[in-house]
PDB file of C-alpha atoms and ligand atoms in Angstrom:
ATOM      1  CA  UNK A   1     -21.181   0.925   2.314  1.00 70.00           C
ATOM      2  CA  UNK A   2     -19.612   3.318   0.387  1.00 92.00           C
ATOM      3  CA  UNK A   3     -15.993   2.809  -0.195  1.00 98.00           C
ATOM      4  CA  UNK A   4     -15.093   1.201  -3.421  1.00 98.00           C
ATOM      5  CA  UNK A   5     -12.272  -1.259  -1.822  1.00 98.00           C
ATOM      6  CA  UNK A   6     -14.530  -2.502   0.756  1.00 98.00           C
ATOM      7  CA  UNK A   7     -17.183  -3.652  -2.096  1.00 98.00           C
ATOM      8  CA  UNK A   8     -14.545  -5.398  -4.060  1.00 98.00           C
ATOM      9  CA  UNK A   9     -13.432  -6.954  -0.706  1.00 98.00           C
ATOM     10  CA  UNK A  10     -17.177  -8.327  -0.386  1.00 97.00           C
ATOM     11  CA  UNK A  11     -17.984  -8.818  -4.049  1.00 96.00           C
ATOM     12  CA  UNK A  12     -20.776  -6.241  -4.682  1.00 97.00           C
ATOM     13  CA  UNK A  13     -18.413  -4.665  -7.410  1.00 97.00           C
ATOM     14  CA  UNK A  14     -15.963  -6.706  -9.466  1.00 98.00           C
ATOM     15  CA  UNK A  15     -11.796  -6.344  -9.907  1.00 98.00           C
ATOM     16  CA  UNK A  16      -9.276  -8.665 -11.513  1.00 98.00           C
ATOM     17  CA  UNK A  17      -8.462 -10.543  -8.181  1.00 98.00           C
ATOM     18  CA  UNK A  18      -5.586 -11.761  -7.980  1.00 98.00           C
ATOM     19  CA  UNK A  19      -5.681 -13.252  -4.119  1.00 98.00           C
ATOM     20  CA  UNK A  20      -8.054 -13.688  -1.557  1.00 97.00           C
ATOM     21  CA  UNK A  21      -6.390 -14.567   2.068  1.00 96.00           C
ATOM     22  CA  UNK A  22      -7.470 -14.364   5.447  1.00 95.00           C
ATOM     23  CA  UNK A  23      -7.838 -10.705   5.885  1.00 97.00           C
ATOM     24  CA  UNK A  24      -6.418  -9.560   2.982  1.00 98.00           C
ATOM     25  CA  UNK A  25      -7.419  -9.605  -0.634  1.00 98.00           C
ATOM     26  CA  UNK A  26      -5.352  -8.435  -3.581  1.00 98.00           C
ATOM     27  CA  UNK A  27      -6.482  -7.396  -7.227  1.00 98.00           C
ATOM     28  CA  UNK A  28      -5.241  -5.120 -10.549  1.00 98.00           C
ATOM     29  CA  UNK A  29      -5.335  -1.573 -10.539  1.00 98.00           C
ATOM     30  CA  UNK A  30      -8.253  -0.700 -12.778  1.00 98.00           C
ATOM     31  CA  UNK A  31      -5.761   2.515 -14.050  1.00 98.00           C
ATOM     32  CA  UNK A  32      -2.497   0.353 -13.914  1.00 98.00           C
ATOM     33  CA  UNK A  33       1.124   2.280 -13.609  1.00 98.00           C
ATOM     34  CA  UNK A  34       2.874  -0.569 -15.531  1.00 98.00           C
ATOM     35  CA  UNK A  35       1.689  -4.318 -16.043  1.00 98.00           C
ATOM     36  CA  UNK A  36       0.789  -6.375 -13.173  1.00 98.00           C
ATOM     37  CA  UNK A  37      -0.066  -2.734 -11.275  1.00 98.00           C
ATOM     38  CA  UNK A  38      -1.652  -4.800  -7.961  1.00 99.00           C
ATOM     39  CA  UNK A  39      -3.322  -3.557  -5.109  1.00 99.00           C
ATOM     40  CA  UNK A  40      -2.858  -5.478  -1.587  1.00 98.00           C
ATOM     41  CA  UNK A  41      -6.543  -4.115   0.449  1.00 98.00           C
ATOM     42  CA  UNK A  42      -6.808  -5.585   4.539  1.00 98.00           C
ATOM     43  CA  UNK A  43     -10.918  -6.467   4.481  1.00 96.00           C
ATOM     44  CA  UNK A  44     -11.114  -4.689   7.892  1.00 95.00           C
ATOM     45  CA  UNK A  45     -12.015  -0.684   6.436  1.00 97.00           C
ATOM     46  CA  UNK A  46      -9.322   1.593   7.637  1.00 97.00           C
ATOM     47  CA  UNK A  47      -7.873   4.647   6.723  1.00 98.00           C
ATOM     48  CA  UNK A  48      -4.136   5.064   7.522  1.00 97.00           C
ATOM     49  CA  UNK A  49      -2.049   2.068   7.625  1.00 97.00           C
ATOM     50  CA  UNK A  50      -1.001   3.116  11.373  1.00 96.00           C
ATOM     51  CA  UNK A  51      -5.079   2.259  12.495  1.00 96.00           C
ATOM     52  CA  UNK A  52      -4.577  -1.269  11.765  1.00 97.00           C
ATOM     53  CA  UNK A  53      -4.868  -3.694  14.228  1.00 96.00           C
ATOM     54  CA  UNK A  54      -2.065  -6.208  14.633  1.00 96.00           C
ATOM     55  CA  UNK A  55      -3.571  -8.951  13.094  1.00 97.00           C
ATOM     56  CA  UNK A  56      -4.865  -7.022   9.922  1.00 97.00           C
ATOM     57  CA  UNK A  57      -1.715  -5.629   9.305  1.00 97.00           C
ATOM     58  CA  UNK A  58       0.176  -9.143   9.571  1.00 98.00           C
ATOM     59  CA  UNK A  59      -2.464 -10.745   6.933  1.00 97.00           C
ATOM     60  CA  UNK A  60      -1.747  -7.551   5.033  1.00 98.00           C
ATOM     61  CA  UNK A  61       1.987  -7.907   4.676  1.00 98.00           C
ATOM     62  CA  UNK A  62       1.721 -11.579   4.367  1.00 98.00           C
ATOM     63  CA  UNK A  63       0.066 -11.271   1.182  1.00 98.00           C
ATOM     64  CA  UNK A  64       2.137  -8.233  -0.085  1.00 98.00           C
ATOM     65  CA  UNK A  65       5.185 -10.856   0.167  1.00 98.00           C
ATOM     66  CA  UNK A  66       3.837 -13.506  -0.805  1.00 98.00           C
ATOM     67  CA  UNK A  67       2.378 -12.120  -4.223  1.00 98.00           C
ATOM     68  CA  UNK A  68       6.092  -9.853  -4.950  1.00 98.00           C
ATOM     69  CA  UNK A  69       7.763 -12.642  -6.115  1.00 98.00           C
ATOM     70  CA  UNK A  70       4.829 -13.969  -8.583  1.00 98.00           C
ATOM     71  CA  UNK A  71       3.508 -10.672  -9.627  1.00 98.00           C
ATOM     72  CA  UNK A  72       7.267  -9.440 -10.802  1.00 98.00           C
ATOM     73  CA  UNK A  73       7.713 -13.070 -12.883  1.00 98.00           C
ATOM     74  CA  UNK A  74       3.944 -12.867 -14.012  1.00 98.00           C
ATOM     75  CA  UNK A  75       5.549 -10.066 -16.177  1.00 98.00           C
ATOM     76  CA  UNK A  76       8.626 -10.511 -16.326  1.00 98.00           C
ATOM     77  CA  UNK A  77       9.705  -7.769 -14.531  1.00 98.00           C
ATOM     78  CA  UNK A  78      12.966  -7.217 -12.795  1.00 98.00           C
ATOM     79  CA  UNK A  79      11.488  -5.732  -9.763  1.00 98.00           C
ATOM     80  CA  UNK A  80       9.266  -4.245  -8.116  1.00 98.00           C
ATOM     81  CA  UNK A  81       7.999  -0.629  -6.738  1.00 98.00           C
ATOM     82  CA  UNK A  82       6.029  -1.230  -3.226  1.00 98.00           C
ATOM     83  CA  UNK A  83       4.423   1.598  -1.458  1.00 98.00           C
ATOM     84  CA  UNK A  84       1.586   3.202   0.912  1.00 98.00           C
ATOM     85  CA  UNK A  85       0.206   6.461  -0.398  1.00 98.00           C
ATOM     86  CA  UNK A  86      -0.577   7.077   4.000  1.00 98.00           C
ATOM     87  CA  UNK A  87      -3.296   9.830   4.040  1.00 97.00           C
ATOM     88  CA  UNK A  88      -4.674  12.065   1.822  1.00 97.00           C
ATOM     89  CA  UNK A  89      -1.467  15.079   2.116  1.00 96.00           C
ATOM     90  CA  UNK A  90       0.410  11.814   0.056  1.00 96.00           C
ATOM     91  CA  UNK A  91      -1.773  12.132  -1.892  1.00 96.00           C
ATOM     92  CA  UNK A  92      -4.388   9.015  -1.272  1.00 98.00           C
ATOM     93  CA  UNK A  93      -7.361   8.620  -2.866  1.00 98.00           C
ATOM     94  CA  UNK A  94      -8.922   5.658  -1.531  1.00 98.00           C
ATOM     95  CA  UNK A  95      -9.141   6.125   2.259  1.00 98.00           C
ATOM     96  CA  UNK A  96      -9.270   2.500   2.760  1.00 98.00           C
ATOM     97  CA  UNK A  97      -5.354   1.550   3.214  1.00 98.00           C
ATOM     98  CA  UNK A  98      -3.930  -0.543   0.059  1.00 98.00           C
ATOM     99  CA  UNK A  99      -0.290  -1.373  -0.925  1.00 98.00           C
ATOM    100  CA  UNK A 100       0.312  -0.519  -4.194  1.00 98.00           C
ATOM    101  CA  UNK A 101       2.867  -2.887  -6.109  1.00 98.00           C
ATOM    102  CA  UNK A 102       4.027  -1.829  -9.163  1.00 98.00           C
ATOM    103  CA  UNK A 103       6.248  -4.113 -11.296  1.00 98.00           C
ATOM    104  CA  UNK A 104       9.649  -2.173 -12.599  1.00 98.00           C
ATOM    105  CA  UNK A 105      12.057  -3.225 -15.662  1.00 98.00           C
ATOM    106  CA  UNK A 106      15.351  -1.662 -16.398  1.00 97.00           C
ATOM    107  CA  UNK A 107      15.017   2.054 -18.007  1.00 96.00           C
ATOM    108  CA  UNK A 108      11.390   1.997 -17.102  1.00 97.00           C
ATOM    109  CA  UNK A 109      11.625   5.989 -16.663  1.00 96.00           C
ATOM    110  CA  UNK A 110       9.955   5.789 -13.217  1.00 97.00           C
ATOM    111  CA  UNK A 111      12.260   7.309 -10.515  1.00 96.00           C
ATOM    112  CA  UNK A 112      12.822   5.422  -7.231  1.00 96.00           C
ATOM    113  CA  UNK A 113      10.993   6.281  -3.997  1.00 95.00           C
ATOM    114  CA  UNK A 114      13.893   8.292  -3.215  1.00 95.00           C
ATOM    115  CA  UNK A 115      12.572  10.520  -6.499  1.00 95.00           C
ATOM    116  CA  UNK A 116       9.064  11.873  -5.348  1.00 93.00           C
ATOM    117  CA  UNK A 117      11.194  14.644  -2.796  1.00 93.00           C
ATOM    118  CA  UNK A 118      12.317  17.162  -3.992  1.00 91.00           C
ATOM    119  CA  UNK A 119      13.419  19.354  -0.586  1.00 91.00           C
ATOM    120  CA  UNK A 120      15.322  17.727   1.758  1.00 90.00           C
ATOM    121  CA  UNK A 121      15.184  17.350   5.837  1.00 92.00           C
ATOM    122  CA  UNK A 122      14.421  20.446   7.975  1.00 94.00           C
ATOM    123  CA  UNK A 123      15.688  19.085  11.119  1.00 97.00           C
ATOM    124  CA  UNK A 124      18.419  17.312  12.430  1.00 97.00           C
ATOM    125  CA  UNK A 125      18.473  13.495  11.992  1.00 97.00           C
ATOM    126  CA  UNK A 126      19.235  12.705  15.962  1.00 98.00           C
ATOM    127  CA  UNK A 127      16.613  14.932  17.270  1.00 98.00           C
ATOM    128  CA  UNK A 128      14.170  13.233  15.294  1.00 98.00           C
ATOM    129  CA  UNK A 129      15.040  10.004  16.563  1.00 98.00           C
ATOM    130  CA  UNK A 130      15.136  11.118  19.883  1.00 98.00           C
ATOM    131  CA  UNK A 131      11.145  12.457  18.824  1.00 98.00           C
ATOM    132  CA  UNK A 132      10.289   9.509  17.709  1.00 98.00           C
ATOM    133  CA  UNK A 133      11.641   7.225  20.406  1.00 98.00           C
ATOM    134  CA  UNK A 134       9.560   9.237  23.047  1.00 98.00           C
ATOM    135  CA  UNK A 135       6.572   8.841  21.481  1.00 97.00           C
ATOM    136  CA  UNK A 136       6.906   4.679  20.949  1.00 96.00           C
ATOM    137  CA  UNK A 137       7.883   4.701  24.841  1.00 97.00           C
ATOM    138  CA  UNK A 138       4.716   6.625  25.785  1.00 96.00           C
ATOM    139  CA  UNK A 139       2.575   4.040  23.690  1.00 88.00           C
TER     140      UNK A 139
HETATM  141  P1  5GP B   1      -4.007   5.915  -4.093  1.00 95.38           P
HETATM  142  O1  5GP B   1      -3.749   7.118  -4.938  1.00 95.38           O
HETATM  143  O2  5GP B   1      -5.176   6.125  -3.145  1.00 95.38           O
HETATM  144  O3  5GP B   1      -2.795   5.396  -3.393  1.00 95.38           O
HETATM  145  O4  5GP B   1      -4.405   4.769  -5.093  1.00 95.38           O
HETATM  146  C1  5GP B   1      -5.693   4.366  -5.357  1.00 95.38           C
HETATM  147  C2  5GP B   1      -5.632   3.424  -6.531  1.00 95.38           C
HETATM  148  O5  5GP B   1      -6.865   2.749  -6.624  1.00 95.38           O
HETATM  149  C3  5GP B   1      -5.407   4.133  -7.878  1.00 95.38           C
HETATM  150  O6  5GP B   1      -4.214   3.639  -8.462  1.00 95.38           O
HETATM  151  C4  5GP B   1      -6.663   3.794  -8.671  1.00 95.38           C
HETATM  152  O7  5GP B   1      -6.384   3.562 -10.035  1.00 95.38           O
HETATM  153  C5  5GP B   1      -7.191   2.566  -7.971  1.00 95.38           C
HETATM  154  N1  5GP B   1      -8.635   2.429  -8.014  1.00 95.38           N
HETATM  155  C6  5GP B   1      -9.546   3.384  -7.719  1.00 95.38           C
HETATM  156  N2  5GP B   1     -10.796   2.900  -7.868  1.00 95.38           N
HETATM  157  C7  5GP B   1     -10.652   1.600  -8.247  1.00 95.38           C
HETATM  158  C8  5GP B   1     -11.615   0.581  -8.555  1.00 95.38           C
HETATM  159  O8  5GP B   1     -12.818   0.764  -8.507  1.00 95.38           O
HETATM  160  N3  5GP B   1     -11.115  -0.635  -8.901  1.00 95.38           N
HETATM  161  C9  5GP B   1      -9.761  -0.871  -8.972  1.00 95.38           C
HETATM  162  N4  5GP B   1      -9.393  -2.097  -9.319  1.00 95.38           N
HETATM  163  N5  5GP B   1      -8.844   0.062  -8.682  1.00 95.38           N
HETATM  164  C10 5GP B   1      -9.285   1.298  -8.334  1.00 95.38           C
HETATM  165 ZN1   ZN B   2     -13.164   0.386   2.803  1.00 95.38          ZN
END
């Protein structure tokens, strides 16, 4: 087994946990972006949040919301950055999905998500939908 979050999940190789649920377990980022940096891993090893099954994905969120609220006062932050780097063009590293949350303060410097594009939409907003709407129907 060679993926890093899948040995923290089973123990071989030690993090700051944080949480351990069913099907999810949550620990610090050993390179933190701000205090209280957490990462939110399912235990089932999968790449792109979008292979999850059902039930991994619902442990997954369950923990991401249930740790927001005591990872922002752990630090007394005001808030909190929470986001999916989804395949490696986002620029993952660790193909094993993880939610990253990132406490946030007032004048931090960090931008919000809106702030990592830079070039905007190349086509137009209802033919997208339309797109996207086809594809869910032909699921
Ligand atoms: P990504 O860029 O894939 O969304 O984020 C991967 C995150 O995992 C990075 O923030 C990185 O610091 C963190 N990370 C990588 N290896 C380890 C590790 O062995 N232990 C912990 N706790 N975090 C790790
Ligand atoms: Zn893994």
């Amino acid at each position: 087994m060679s993926c890093i979050f899948c040995r923290i999940v089973t123990g071989d190789v030690k993090a700051e946990l944080v949480a351990r649920e069913p099907g999810a377990t949550a620990f610090l980022d050993v390179s933190p972006l701000a205090d209280g940096h957490v990462l939110v891993v399912p235990d089932d090893h999968v790449a792109r949040l979008e292979d999850l099954g059902e039930e991994a994905a619902a442990a997954l969120f369950r923990t991401v919301t249930r740790l927001a609220g005591p990872v922002r006062a752990a630090v007394g932050a005001a808030g909190s950055t929470i986001g999916v780097n989804n395949g490696e063009a986002t620029g993952q590293t660790v193909p094993h999905v993880h939610v990253h949350i990132v406490p946030r303060w007032p004048g931090d410097g960090a931008s919000s998500v809106h702030g990592i594009f830079t070039t905007g939409p190349r086509r137009p907003v209802a033919q997208v939908g339309e797109a996207i709407r086809e594809r869910l129907a032909a699921r």
